């Protein structure tokens, strides 16, 4: 009779979590729930008759349809841009694959409102085409403008997911289908596409949540989606209950996307095989090289060439007054003044949550972890509005202060900061900490001398990701920043919305240059 002995967990994972971890981690979870609590509190303060009138407005259905139509259009266009590009760099003999990959990632440096600025600069009486060629193109706006601006910016998220999935897919699947007589198109449709579904869903989720919560591109294009309506309702109306309910409707829409993605993730579709990694088979393009390069040129000219061309026109051929260039450093410092403390605070909030989750897993630590994704799931405009209600009802002294803005940005980016820290902590052996305990080190001394040195790089990566997000963030900054406190993002939006294209150009160029350098540093660090 054989006895199967279950593997023993490390001592730290079997012990109860200490209070010095439980208390700060629980406080972080409570802080993450503040926006939800105050949003529901404000929404249900309406009288029953007023509530019924709010919920059954025809405008709600119009906003829902507009938001779903915009999200669907962006998902279709980004798929048409990302899927062929990912297939070309992973499955064909096309040249300059590293350059193509780099160009497909660079659009992440162009925020949606900067892309909208570039599209708006093409048409109209003062547009680039009218000034250079005498052709007055119609001003791009509305649904098509918002869809193009968001698609040209977000397709990189889907490209990265699909490229990773194609590189990791077992080549034997395609070889088996080919041996059974399947042609290239049948292999793609019946083999590749079903196995790419998890990657597609992951990319679609990120893009869908971004589109539903985007404010800058939607507002500049004057497209009536939920986010634009929420901002207008809050800014221009005394009916703040309706703004709260619109926020809850948008939150429910975002939550439905998350739930759909979670249901599909339960189905394991991709097979990576158990053998050693093999070289992916490369298809010869032959005469298709020319159409492939024409397609890639169209993608990159739209996503990179367009904003660069428009900014170059306004900066070189029709430059604004020198005083606007001189304002850029001060405005950049204002943006950094928000982004630096937000990055530090978010990293500090992530440490106890991740340490508790990895070293002392339990039901409570899982609850705390799930609470950290509230900020990720909440559309930015909804999070900002909830924090306004929190300040007005409970902490009025924080209303329109930098402290409130930094706190809100930390809530929005906590899930983003946890990823790198968790990865490195999982790679740190538990017995190193147990050895320190056995030598008489206390919990704080062990963390400082053993754990912290191994988390320095991950903390830097987390802080960098949060910093980049905050430097480009628009709706939270617009609603929560002190009066007349303008950042780069707010300046680009306000001046573009007023038709001051030339005056907005130096600030848009600063965002584009800084973001491009940051993306380049991240990619270079990844290679290292």
PDB file of C-alpha atoms in Angstrom, residues 1 28 35 50 81 113 133 195 200 229 241-242 316 322 328 332 342 381 396 400 402 406 411 449 453 481 491 502 522:
ATOM      1  CA  UNK A   1       0.000   0.000   0.000  1.00  0.00           C
ATOM      2  CA  UNK A  28      -5.998  50.007   0.905  1.00  0.00           C
ATOM      3  CA  UNK A  35     -15.514  55.756  -5.086  1.00  0.00           C
ATOM      4  CA  UNK A  50     -37.083  61.873  -9.685  1.00  0.00           C
ATOM      5  CA  UNK A  81      -5.063  46.890 -38.026  1.00  0.00           C
ATOM      6  CA  UNK A 113      -6.904  63.432 -27.403  1.00  0.00           C
ATOM      7  CA  UNK A 133      -2.996  72.760 -51.007  1.00  0.00           C
ATOM      8  CA  UNK A 195      -6.737  29.535 -30.621  1.00  0.00           C
ATOM      9  CA  UNK A 200      -8.266  38.672 -28.823  1.00  0.00           C
ATOM     10  CA  UNK A 229     -22.546  63.260 -21.333  1.00  0.00           C
ATOM     11  CA  UNK A 241     -28.215  62.983  -9.581  1.00  0.00           C
ATOM     12  CA  UNK A 242     -28.440  62.339 -13.301  1.00  0.00           C
ATOM     13  CA  UNK A 316       7.305  74.811 -38.247  1.00  0.00           C
ATOM     14  CA  UNK A 322       7.146  82.225 -28.716  1.00  0.00           C
ATOM     15  CA  UNK A 328       5.767  74.310 -21.863  1.00  0.00           C
ATOM     16  CA  UNK A 332       5.426  70.010 -17.752  1.00  0.00           C
ATOM     17  CA  UNK A 342       1.020  59.531  -7.395  1.00  0.00           C
ATOM     18  CA  UNK A 381     -14.694  60.024 -15.596  1.00  0.00           C
ATOM     19  CA  UNK A 396     -14.526  69.115   1.896  1.00  0.00           C
ATOM     20  CA  UNK A 400      -9.924  70.713  -5.610  1.00  0.00           C
ATOM     21  CA  UNK A 402      -3.515  68.271  -5.295  1.00  0.00           C
ATOM     22  CA  UNK A 406      -2.942  62.336  -6.313  1.00  0.00           C
ATOM     23  CA  UNK A 411      -6.753  54.432  -6.913  1.00  0.00           C
ATOM     24  CA  UNK A 449      17.517  43.705   4.184  1.00  0.00           C
ATOM     25  CA  UNK A 453      16.669  44.878  -2.356  1.00  0.00           C
ATOM     26  CA  UNK A 481      -7.318  69.577 -10.079  1.00  0.00           C
ATOM     27  CA  UNK A 491      -3.873  72.474 -21.900  1.00  0.00           C
ATOM     28  CA  UNK A 502      -1.369  76.312 -33.204  1.00  0.00           C
ATOM     29  CA  UNK A 522      10.441  50.498 -21.577  1.00  0.00           C
TER      30      UNK A 522
END
